[in-house]
Amino acid sequence: MTLILDKVTKTFGSYKAVDDMSITMNNGVYGLLGVNGAGKTTLMRLLSTIMKPTGGSITYKGRDIFKMGAEYRGLIGYLPQEFGYYPDLKVRDYLMYIASIKGLPAPIAKRRISTTLRLVGMEREASRKMKTLSGGMKRRIGIAQAVLNDPEFLILDEPTAGLDPKETIRFRNLIGRLAENRIVLLSTHIVADIEAVASQVFLMNKGKILVQGSAAELCGSVKKSAWICRLPEHEAGRAAQRFQVISMHKEGSEAVLRVLSEEIPVPGAIQANTTLEDVFLYYFGEEAGEYAEL
Amino acid sequence: MLNYELKKLFAKRINVIFLVLLLAAAVIFNLLAAKSVLYFDSHGAEDQSLKAVRMLTEEKNKWKGPLTQETLAKAASEQQRLYKRYGDQIPDEAYVKVLQPASDILEMLKYIGQGDADSFSSQKVSPEKAADFYKLRREKLSGAAREYGKTPAQQAFLKEQYGKTVTPFYYEGADSWKIRTDYAERYGMVIALLIGILASGIFAGEFRLQADSVFFSSRYGRTKAARTKIWAGIVMAAVLYWGLMLVYSLMGFIIMGTGGSSVPIQVEWSESVYAITFGQEYMLTLLCGFTASLLSAALTMLISAGRHASGIAICVPFFLFCVAPFIARALGAELFENLMPQRLFYVENIIRTPVLFQAGDMVFRQIPALLILYLAVSLLCLPLIYRAYHRYIMK
């Protein structure tokens, strides 16, 4: 099972959302990491065939996915970022409908729905109307509909958005179980999601893949090191202007900063292991500022 | 899949409210119909109760049976006797006893009196002339064929259609059918407009709810599911229309009775080119209303599938059935006006006057032309709706 994107481009007028992208995916979990506007969602839409590329080709097992049409769509599961649902349907009816448009015969669909609802911890909510579910529950149903047809290629766009920490852990475990014998492409800007489950990571920005590899390979690609600095509170601001700050918090009268620097930033700073968050900040710099709280 | 498509449609509270309103409209239209009849009781007082239609039918059934020469002469003779005795000041009791039961027959007789310089009304139709009604009617219809037929083919067609009417006419009180048909036309328009609103949501729902990504990325989203949506629209339109009309009809049968279904409409409309009974006219009205409902559903589905929204789609049936006729009238285009889809709700008007269309040697009456035209338009919409969904690509 190989999915190949060959020089795929998607433009909207003069704006290139996906720019000459070439990647290959085999079985395993792939994390797609990037800031908002990096082109992740467009890429996911191309892979789910609801958008057509302006240039290049996408092949699955050597065949063009757009020519495969329904056959390809029968092999994928897709959770879009904006997960729309039918608010007046009950959870079970919603999933039965999705199962029917995915081509599952009713008896198989019923079994799969029971299994899937158990998998996402929603078996008790089967008779509730979709519109009465909480945001996290809806997201779980979104995941359930995506895996309903036991897809060979699972496309998940921001799957943990709106999930509470417990649900997020449950989801990560679920992805771990689902990863066998299929391709899972997970798009997110939550680094911890990727770190927990992805065997391969794509860092995407401005429609291009900046760098790809395992989490360890990505950490190794960073030319700076992570440092933990303890500074008097009044010096923290000055340090933040000089270095790339990953995180900052107070401990008593001191400010504890995690910064990226090629050399020891301040006397007494302790070198730490580089994480994906560091990688994220290193590559996205100012654009990743909004994620500094991560 | 169809089950869930329909479930999606009727799980929405607003759609259920529409259904309840349509059922309420069936009750209201029946009550209005039953109260619209003009019936005077034995004391000459106007009776506006729900029983009025049945009472009037009962009165008119005194003349039930074939309208033979003798029967027609007798009706004219009784009328003449009253006018000779009272002039224009006929007392209420005499009116109720003689003229009210025979009113349909006397109205019918007016046709052979029309055009005579000294016999404008039925009051002048003598019993002798009334006995010759069928012969005189044939002669007048020959003139009508020449008047309305703009080509020899149309004139021959009219003569042929006029010849299909079986004489002597069978008669009994048919007011319940006349009123029922009148209100069925109005009710049909209300149903067709609401079917348009309901159908518009079938193809716009995915976009409105942002469920399009999951739908179109699923195996059958662009094929079987799109076809099922079309089926859902047709099934919804058919079940809703015929179900509601069944309710409307049954209520009407209970309130007003069913007598008079076998009376030919020529008793009321002498120059009609439709050799049908009042019962058949009612069925034709329902069929035309159903065609309009299908058209409404097909057009709104097409527009909502193409535009990915239901706003404009909802307005289309309203424009076609309510606004466009005024525009056509203002433009003065007779052909255009006669083929407007709102005509499907005016069967009673259409059958009165012979409006014909001709293509080569083929001559069509207005109702078959409207039925064929709008069934064809509805059917043509279906592949276009499918195409709009089948080829969907997010921009």
XYZ file of C-alpha atoms in Angstrom:
689
model
C 0.000 0.000 0.000
C 1.856 3.012 -1.246
C 0.465 6.479 -1.681
C 2.591 8.766 -3.795
C 2.213 12.466 -4.313
C 4.265 13.560 -7.278
C 4.830 17.286 -7.741
C 1.359 18.064 -6.499
C 0.348 21.688 -6.708
C -2.889 23.373 -5.773
C -3.367 27.033 -6.493
C -6.198 29.414 -5.669
C -5.689 32.237 -8.106
C -2.080 33.285 -7.620
C -1.871 31.714 -4.148
C -0.162 28.326 -3.943
C -1.752 26.360 -1.096
C 0.220 23.227 -2.011
C 3.424 23.856 -3.903
C 5.091 21.152 -5.961
C 4.820 18.594 -3.193
C 6.267 15.112 -3.551
C 5.930 12.599 -0.747
C 5.522 8.859 -0.418
C 3.580 7.086 2.304
C 3.479 3.415 3.224
C 1.782 1.778 6.205
C 2.211 3.740 9.406
C 1.213 6.964 11.097
C 2.315 10.162 9.402
C 2.093 13.426 11.235
C 1.555 16.585 9.277
C 2.662 19.518 11.345
C 2.351 23.134 10.377
C 0.966 26.500 11.362
C -2.453 27.691 10.187
C -2.402 28.422 6.470
C 0.481 26.025 5.841
C -1.683 24.069 3.366
C -2.440 21.039 5.557
C -6.196 21.111 5.073
C -5.863 21.651 1.318
C -3.542 18.666 1.134
C -6.055 16.563 3.070
C -8.852 17.655 0.751
C -6.756 16.659 -2.249
C -6.113 13.270 -0.708
C -9.808 12.769 0.010
C -10.624 13.727 -3.629
C -12.968 16.550 -2.736
C -10.444 18.886 -4.363
C -8.446 18.334 -7.518
C -4.807 19.343 -7.776
C -3.874 22.045 -10.239
C -0.800 20.046 -11.189
C 0.991 16.801 -10.415
C -0.494 13.430 -9.578
C -1.568 11.383 -6.595
C -1.420 7.631 -6.987
C -2.459 4.842 -4.688
C -0.974 1.415 -5.383
C 0.208 2.889 -8.680
C -3.203 4.150 -9.806
C -4.396 7.731 -10.056
C -6.820 8.293 -7.177
C -9.104 10.527 -9.242
C -9.395 7.866 -11.915
C -10.059 5.228 -9.251
C -12.990 7.372 -8.091
C -15.432 5.430 -5.928
C -13.012 2.513 -5.575
C -10.435 4.795 -3.943
C -13.037 6.553 -1.805
C -14.135 3.147 -0.569
C -10.633 2.644 0.810
C -10.326 5.889 2.719
C -11.707 7.340 5.907
C -11.717 11.103 6.326
C -12.290 13.313 9.308
C -12.314 16.909 8.086
C -11.279 19.826 10.220
C -14.800 21.247 10.034
C -16.742 18.121 10.881
C -20.313 18.662 9.781
C -23.047 16.280 10.847
C -26.822 15.971 10.696
C -27.946 17.506 13.988
C -31.410 15.956 14.128
C -30.272 12.378 13.562
C -29.492 10.067 16.440
C -25.878 8.924 16.696
C -26.705 5.391 15.504
C -28.804 6.689 12.600
C -26.064 9.104 11.620
C -23.518 6.304 11.545
C -25.935 4.016 9.691
C -26.335 6.701 7.040
C -22.583 7.189 6.741
C -22.145 3.407 6.591
C -24.654 3.244 3.748
C -22.893 5.914 1.692
C -19.631 4.131 2.400
C -21.172 1.018 0.901
C -21.393 -1.165 4.012
C -24.270 -3.657 3.925
C -26.705 -3.071 6.810
C -25.851 -6.168 8.909
C -22.122 -5.458 8.682
C -22.752 -1.767 9.324
C -24.644 -2.571 12.539
C -21.767 -4.695 13.826
C -19.165 -2.125 12.813
C -21.107 0.696 14.450
C -21.297 -1.173 17.758
C -17.574 -1.922 17.635
C -16.649 1.595 16.607
C -18.836 3.247 19.224
C -17.115 1.093 21.855
C -13.766 2.057 20.395
C -14.462 5.780 20.811
C -16.286 5.301 24.118
C -19.656 6.432 22.815
C -21.705 3.232 23.040
C -23.975 4.765 25.708
C -24.739 7.759 23.528
C -25.981 5.802 20.519
C -29.580 6.916 20.978
C -28.829 10.565 21.578
C -29.400 13.157 18.905
C -26.207 14.449 17.374
C -27.022 18.025 18.281
C -27.179 17.170 21.992
C -23.573 15.917 22.107
C -20.719 17.959 23.513
C -17.947 19.196 21.213
C -15.614 16.406 22.286
C -18.317 13.767 21.777
C -19.002 15.059 18.284
C -15.325 14.834 17.494
C -15.326 11.233 18.710
C -18.255 10.482 16.439
C -16.270 12.147 13.681
C -13.449 9.713 14.325
C -15.957 6.851 14.459
C -17.407 7.697 11.048
C -13.910 7.921 9.579
C -12.935 4.411 10.699
C -16.356 2.849 10.084
C -15.353 1.238 6.793
C -12.051 -0.039 8.199
C -10.138 2.171 5.755
C -6.741 1.408 4.290
C -5.941 5.108 4.323
C -7.150 7.206 7.217
C -7.029 10.985 6.827
C -7.504 12.912 10.066
C -7.538 16.694 9.995
C -7.112 18.168 13.478
C -8.701 15.125 15.127
C -8.005 16.182 18.712
C -9.437 19.693 18.406
C -12.016 20.044 21.155
C -11.083 16.850 22.956
C -10.317 16.993 26.671
C -6.992 15.521 27.917
C -8.566 12.144 28.732
C -10.174 11.934 25.318
C -6.928 12.994 23.683
C -5.057 10.149 25.358
C -7.811 7.733 24.345
C -7.539 9.013 20.799
C -3.783 8.600 20.692
C -4.128 5.026 21.890
C -6.779 4.443 19.268
C -4.525 5.733 16.508
C -1.780 3.474 17.789
C -4.096 0.472 17.424
C -5.375 1.585 14.018
C -1.901 2.131 12.612
C -1.371 -1.513 11.764
C -1.851 -2.381 8.117
C -2.912 1.050 7.024
C -1.701 4.549 6.315
C -2.784 7.150 8.833
C -2.183 10.790 7.978
C -2.682 13.028 10.945
C -2.751 16.756 10.491
C -2.460 18.951 13.542
C -0.733 21.911 15.068
C -0.659 20.143 18.435
C 2.889 18.847 18.583
C 2.180 16.407 21.408
C -0.299 14.495 19.229
C 2.329 13.893 16.599
C 5.037 13.132 19.120
C 2.848 10.467 20.716
C 1.762 8.527 17.655
C 3.557 9.473 14.432
C 6.356 7.334 13.089
C 7.073 9.878 10.375
C 6.564 13.624 10.554
C 6.145 16.154 7.760
C 6.761 19.755 8.677
C 4.738 21.838 6.258
C 4.818 25.525 5.588
C 3.580 27.688 2.708
C 2.483 24.644 0.771
C 5.829 22.891 0.943
C 7.315 20.153 3.079
C 10.171 21.822 4.910
C 11.558 18.670 6.416
C 10.447 15.102 6.982
C 11.593 12.161 9.043
C 11.056 10.460 12.376
C 10.748 12.615 15.492
C 14.366 11.778 16.383
C 15.572 12.652 12.889
C 13.726 15.950 13.031
C 15.192 16.749 16.433
C 18.624 15.961 15.031
C 18.066 18.334 12.143
C 17.842 21.338 14.450
C 21.124 23.255 14.552
C 20.320 24.820 17.888
C 20.018 23.204 21.304
C 17.313 23.577 23.888
C 18.315 25.228 27.145
C 16.594 25.692 30.493
C 17.447 29.065 31.952
C 16.582 30.304 35.432
C 16.674 34.082 35.562
C 15.491 36.807 37.868
C 12.061 37.839 36.704
C 13.125 41.296 35.526
C 15.743 39.760 33.159
C 13.303 37.399 31.454
C 12.035 40.033 29.011
C 15.517 40.866 27.790
C 16.347 37.172 27.324
C 13.157 36.653 25.346
C 14.279 39.322 22.883
C 17.659 37.669 22.384
C 16.625 34.014 22.056
C 13.843 31.883 20.588
C 11.713 31.137 23.655
C 9.837 27.856 23.630
C 8.139 28.343 26.976
C 8.307 30.467 30.066
C 6.874 30.130 33.563
C 7.445 31.520 37.016
C 8.906 29.628 39.975
C 8.936 31.882 43.023
C 10.851 35.038 42.177
C 12.530 33.372 39.195
C 11.460 33.002 35.588
C 12.164 29.613 33.999
C 12.684 29.841 30.264
C 13.164 27.139 27.672
C 15.076 28.667 24.795
C 16.742 27.607 21.580
C 20.329 28.659 21.145
C 23.435 27.424 19.367
C 25.550 28.148 22.464
C 24.853 28.487 26.154
C 22.478 31.462 26.341
C 23.097 32.599 29.921
C 25.505 31.414 32.534
C 24.093 28.434 34.457
C 21.703 27.387 31.676
C 21.159 23.622 31.485
C 21.067 21.875 28.120
C 17.865 19.835 27.586
C 16.876 17.162 25.089
C 15.436 18.647 21.903
C 11.755 17.893 21.462
C 9.363 18.272 18.532
C 8.092 21.479 20.070
C 11.605 22.855 19.801
C 11.758 21.656 16.209
C 8.422 23.304 15.500
C 9.593 26.659 16.843
C 12.950 26.344 15.170
C 11.436 25.888 11.728
C 8.371 28.099 12.016
C 9.962 30.862 14.094
C 7.695 33.896 14.434
C 4.793 32.170 12.626
C 4.642 29.662 15.452
C 4.417 32.404 18.065
C 0.778 31.743 18.651
C 1.684 28.215 19.744
C 4.241 29.292 22.282
C 1.920 28.178 25.044
C 2.442 24.608 23.916
C -29.946 4.591 2.230
C -33.313 5.984 1.140
C -34.700 5.412 4.645
C -31.967 7.518 6.204
C -32.242 10.197 3.549
C -35.939 10.526 4.376
C -35.158 10.311 8.070
C -32.735 13.226 7.675
C -35.511 15.181 6.026
C -38.248 14.508 8.539
C -36.062 14.527 11.650
C -35.935 18.305 11.291
C -38.509 19.941 13.513
C -39.316 22.671 11.019
C -40.213 20.065 8.396
C -42.509 18.298 10.844
C -44.145 21.671 11.539
C -44.662 22.085 7.792
C -46.352 18.692 7.696
C -48.664 19.582 10.560
C -49.507 22.868 8.829
C -50.330 21.000 5.623
C -52.645 18.670 7.524
C -54.275 21.664 9.168
C -54.676 23.224 5.719
C -56.539 20.074 4.578
C -59.041 20.633 7.386
C -59.338 24.360 6.701
C -59.825 23.924 2.949
C -62.516 21.308 3.529
C -64.353 23.551 5.945
C -64.110 26.481 3.541
C -65.315 24.232 0.709
C -68.284 22.933 2.663
C -69.273 26.462 3.647
C -68.852 27.935 0.186
C -71.996 26.344 -1.256
C -75.117 28.472 -1.668
C -78.091 26.523 -0.319
C -81.474 27.793 0.793
C -83.576 25.719 3.148
C -87.329 25.174 2.781
C -88.020 28.559 4.374
C -85.762 30.320 1.926
C -83.059 30.992 4.513
C -79.421 30.548 3.538
C -77.952 27.511 5.247
C -74.211 27.843 5.944
C -73.814 24.708 7.986
C -71.516 21.841 7.011
C -74.612 19.885 5.971
C -75.486 22.433 3.267
C -73.719 20.573 0.443
C -75.409 17.301 1.279
C -78.801 19.039 1.523
C -78.309 20.772 -1.810
C -77.233 17.503 -3.430
C -80.295 15.824 -2.014
C -82.501 18.559 -3.460
C -80.857 18.335 -6.871
C -81.143 14.559 -6.840
C -84.872 15.026 -7.458
C -83.717 15.262 -11.081
C -81.322 12.332 -10.808
C -81.103 10.159 -13.910
C -80.602 10.643 -17.663
C -81.485 14.111 -18.917
C -83.822 12.972 -21.678
C -85.786 15.292 -23.957
C -88.801 14.824 -21.699
C -86.850 15.653 -18.550
C -85.386 18.791 -20.056
C -88.775 19.906 -21.369
C -90.270 19.301 -17.928
C -87.578 21.420 -16.230
C -88.099 24.259 -18.721
C -91.856 23.953 -18.369
C -91.745 24.184 -14.548
C -89.552 27.205 -14.774
C -91.778 28.845 -17.377
C -94.808 28.218 -15.184
C -93.158 30.018 -12.265
C -92.106 33.010 -14.323
C -95.545 33.279 -15.884
C -97.121 33.294 -12.439
C -94.672 35.486 -10.505
C -92.579 37.318 -13.086
C -89.278 38.340 -11.519
C -90.733 38.283 -7.996
C -90.600 34.528 -7.416
C -91.275 33.797 -3.729
C -88.538 32.069 -1.729
C -90.534 28.945 -1.146
C -91.238 28.513 -4.863
C -87.606 29.135 -5.669
C -86.480 26.551 -3.145
C -89.018 24.014 -4.274
C -88.636 24.377 -8.058
C -85.663 26.416 -9.181
C -83.022 25.349 -6.665
C -83.280 21.615 -7.456
C -83.309 22.270 -11.212
C -80.732 25.064 -11.183
C -77.969 23.009 -12.868
C -80.311 21.854 -15.638
C -81.673 25.337 -16.206
C -78.132 26.724 -16.333
C -77.245 24.063 -18.868
C -80.231 25.013 -21.010
C -78.962 28.582 -21.204
C -76.356 27.396 -23.675
C -78.875 26.824 -26.443
C -80.504 30.164 -25.693
C -77.241 32.075 -25.973
C -76.809 34.197 -29.063
C -80.495 34.539 -29.826
C -81.447 38.175 -29.944
C -84.544 37.661 -27.836
C -83.534 34.773 -25.679
C -80.541 35.795 -23.635
C -81.400 33.714 -20.621
C -82.839 30.324 -19.868
C -86.027 32.027 -18.804
C -86.816 32.285 -22.495
C -85.951 28.660 -23.326
C -89.287 27.144 -24.066
C -90.103 23.526 -23.214
C -90.164 22.769 -26.946
C -86.694 24.232 -27.424
C -85.450 22.447 -24.312
C -86.675 19.149 -25.779
C -84.443 19.859 -28.759
C -81.483 20.614 -26.491
C -79.128 17.938 -27.815
C -79.803 18.785 -31.452
C -79.390 22.506 -30.857
C -76.325 21.860 -28.753
C -74.705 19.908 -31.594
C -75.349 22.817 -33.946
C -73.891 25.333 -31.532
C -70.848 23.134 -30.960
C -70.252 22.984 -34.723
C -70.152 26.768 -34.652
C -67.848 26.667 -31.632
C -65.510 24.290 -33.476
C -65.278 26.791 -36.317
C -64.791 29.676 -33.902
C -62.139 28.133 -31.686
C -60.364 26.008 -34.271
C -57.807 28.255 -35.918
C -56.879 25.638 -38.526
C -58.828 22.877 -40.290
C -56.950 20.326 -38.163
C -58.020 22.067 -34.985
C -61.624 22.332 -36.176
C -61.678 18.605 -37.011
C -60.132 17.855 -33.631
C -62.760 19.905 -31.812
C -65.592 18.209 -33.688
C -64.145 14.828 -32.828
C -63.847 15.709 -29.144
C -67.343 17.178 -28.999
C -68.660 13.994 -30.577
C -67.244 11.908 -27.724
C -69.743 13.212 -25.174
C -72.385 10.611 -24.407
C -75.973 11.908 -24.577
C -78.402 12.090 -22.970
C -76.328 13.336 -20.055
C -76.554 11.476 -16.794
C -77.437 13.841 -13.989
C -77.376 14.048 -10.207
C -76.278 16.717 -7.756
C -72.505 17.117 -8.155
C -71.810 20.220 -6.098
C -69.549 18.363 -3.696
C -67.227 17.457 -6.589
C -67.252 20.951 -8.044
C -66.334 22.532 -4.708
C -63.867 19.790 -3.858
C -62.082 20.330 -7.162
C -61.989 24.071 -6.686
C -60.326 23.800 -3.285
C -58.104 20.888 -4.336
C -56.482 23.252 -6.821
C -55.667 25.751 -4.076
C -54.553 23.040 -1.673
C -52.416 21.516 -4.422
C -50.594 24.814 -4.865
C -49.875 25.072 -1.149
C -48.541 21.501 -1.119
C -46.389 22.085 -4.206
C -44.844 25.208 -2.669
C -44.040 23.398 0.574
C -42.711 20.354 -1.285
C -40.313 22.765 -2.984
C -39.127 24.021 0.388
C -38.647 20.485 1.718
C -36.901 19.266 -1.442
C -34.485 22.182 -1.450
C -32.923 20.873 1.762
C -32.136 17.446 0.317
C -29.204 18.657 -1.765
C -28.308 21.795 0.170
C -28.155 20.065 3.563
C -24.608 18.727 3.218
C -23.273 22.184 2.402
C -25.338 24.017 4.979
C -24.200 21.617 7.692
C -20.627 21.405 6.400
C -21.127 17.679 6.017
C -20.067 17.825 2.360
C -16.471 16.719 2.968
C -17.503 13.441 4.591
C -20.294 12.917 2.048
C -18.212 13.470 -1.084
C -15.200 11.566 0.194
C -17.315 8.483 0.833
C -17.550 5.663 -1.641
C -21.057 6.375 -2.960
C -21.216 10.107 -2.221
C -21.102 11.039 -5.900
C -22.998 8.091 -7.310
C -25.510 5.943 -5.452
C -26.011 8.451 -2.631
C -26.696 11.240 -5.140
C -29.201 8.993 -6.955
C -30.795 8.127 -3.629
C -31.179 11.793 -2.833
C -33.047 12.263 -6.101
C -35.249 9.294 -5.242
C -35.815 10.726 -1.795
C -37.052 13.939 -3.400
C -39.422 12.096 -5.706
C -40.658 9.726 -3.009
C -41.122 12.628 -0.596
C -43.072 14.603 -3.194
C -45.215 11.608 -4.159
C -45.946 10.323 -0.667
C -46.564 13.774 0.717
C -48.742 14.930 -2.149
C -50.869 11.808 -2.490
C -50.980 11.236 1.262
C -52.191 14.763 1.957
C -54.618 14.683 -0.953
C -55.966 11.382 0.362
C -56.566 13.019 3.731
C -58.133 16.038 2.029
C -60.344 13.824 -0.158
C -61.459 11.502 2.630
C -62.373 14.447 4.830
C -64.289 15.953 1.940
C -66.105 12.684 1.250
C -67.139 12.495 4.895
C -68.310 16.098 5.097
C -69.826 16.592 1.643
C -70.504 13.081 0.374
C -69.476 11.512 -2.915
C -72.602 11.782 -5.058
C -72.352 13.175 -8.558
C -68.998 11.768 -9.604
C -70.495 10.242 -12.781
C -72.056 13.446 -14.078
C -70.374 14.722 -17.253
C -68.806 18.145 -16.881
C -70.667 19.235 -20.037
C -73.701 19.780 -17.788
C -71.754 22.729 -16.417
C -69.344 23.565 -19.252
C -71.051 23.013 -22.595
C -68.058 23.793 -24.796
C -65.513 21.806 -22.873
C -63.372 19.544 -25.066
C -62.816 17.110 -22.245
C -65.382 14.312 -22.309
C -65.027 13.524 -18.623
C -67.162 13.375 -15.507
C -66.832 15.533 -12.384
C -65.138 12.610 -10.650
C -62.610 12.340 -13.464
C -62.101 16.098 -13.446
C -61.186 15.814 -9.772
C -58.652 13.083 -10.514
C -57.248 15.183 -13.357
C -56.908 18.091 -10.942
C -54.989 15.889 -8.527
C -52.765 14.598 -11.333
C -51.983 18.147 -12.462
C -51.221 19.136 -8.862
C -48.891 16.160 -8.559
C -47.093 17.151 -11.752
C -46.657 20.648 -10.332
C -45.330 19.155 -7.082
C -42.833 17.014 -9.000
C -41.763 20.058 -10.974
C -41.391 22.030 -7.773
C -39.287 19.275 -6.168
C -37.133 18.714 -9.281
C -36.394 22.401 -9.843
C -35.563 23.161 -6.228
C -33.340 20.077 -6.021
C -31.561 21.126 -9.219
C -30.949 24.674 -8.074
C -29.929 23.722 -4.553
C -27.588 21.015 -5.906
C -26.020 23.507 -8.290
C -25.775 26.433 -5.909
C -25.069 24.389 -2.761
C -27.707 26.438 -0.945
C -31.458 26.399 -0.659
C -32.196 30.152 -0.462
C -32.825 30.841 -4.147
C -34.167 27.322 -4.766
C -37.033 27.900 -2.329
C -38.072 31.028 -4.231
C -38.275 29.295 -7.615
C -41.629 27.482 -7.175
C -43.109 30.635 -5.673
C -41.884 32.626 -8.657
C -43.155 30.051 -11.162
C -46.564 29.517 -9.615
C -47.310 32.956 -8.221
C -45.230 35.673 -9.901
C -44.479 34.471 -13.438
C -48.174 34.374 -14.493
C -48.414 38.135 -13.908
C -45.315 38.712 -15.998
C -46.691 36.498 -18.778
C -49.968 38.379 -18.688
C -48.167 41.696 -18.780
C -46.155 40.543 -21.776
C -49.363 39.531 -23.498
C -47.832 36.347 -24.910
C -50.858 34.060 -25.153
C -48.952 30.866 -25.891
C -46.524 31.536 -23.051
C -49.367 32.382 -20.697
C -51.321 29.253 -21.596
C -48.297 27.064 -20.933
C -47.245 28.598 -17.644
C -46.848 25.961 -14.911
C -49.357 27.686 -12.628
C -51.991 26.566 -15.149
C -51.626 23.128 -13.580
C -53.591 24.556 -10.658
C -56.414 25.862 -12.822
C -57.874 22.716 -14.345
C -61.397 23.951 -13.746
C -60.640 27.087 -15.745
C -58.845 25.201 -18.469
C -61.644 22.752 -19.158
C -64.196 25.526 -19.710
C -62.707 26.919 -22.892
C -61.054 25.033 -25.710
C -57.418 26.127 -25.896
C -55.518 24.066 -28.449
C -51.887 23.725 -29.490
C -50.744 22.352 -32.801
C -47.455 20.790 -33.879
C -47.640 19.786 -37.533
C -50.900 17.881 -37.888
C -50.942 16.967 -34.208
C -53.416 18.905 -32.110
C -53.140 18.959 -28.316
C -55.462 20.121 -25.630
C -54.070 22.298 -22.885
C -54.100 19.775 -20.040
C -52.230 16.965 -21.852
C -49.803 19.575 -23.190
C -49.144 20.910 -19.688
C -48.831 17.436 -18.190
C -46.401 16.213 -20.854
C -44.388 19.436 -20.836
C -43.879 19.631 -17.087
C -43.380 15.915 -16.553
C -40.691 16.117 -19.233
C -39.098 19.187 -17.601
C -39.137 17.413 -14.226
C -37.580 14.279 -15.691
C -34.949 16.296 -17.544
C -33.926 17.934 -14.285
C -33.060 14.580 -12.706
C -29.872 13.784 -14.682
C -28.782 17.382 -14.262
C -29.194 17.134 -10.483
C -27.137 13.934 -10.518
C -24.493 15.581 -12.654
C -24.212 18.524 -10.251
C -23.429 16.162 -7.367
C -21.500 13.589 -9.366
C -19.009 16.170 -10.601
C -18.721 18.089 -7.377
C -15.269 19.431 -6.673
C -14.618 21.887 -3.876
C -13.413 25.212 -5.248
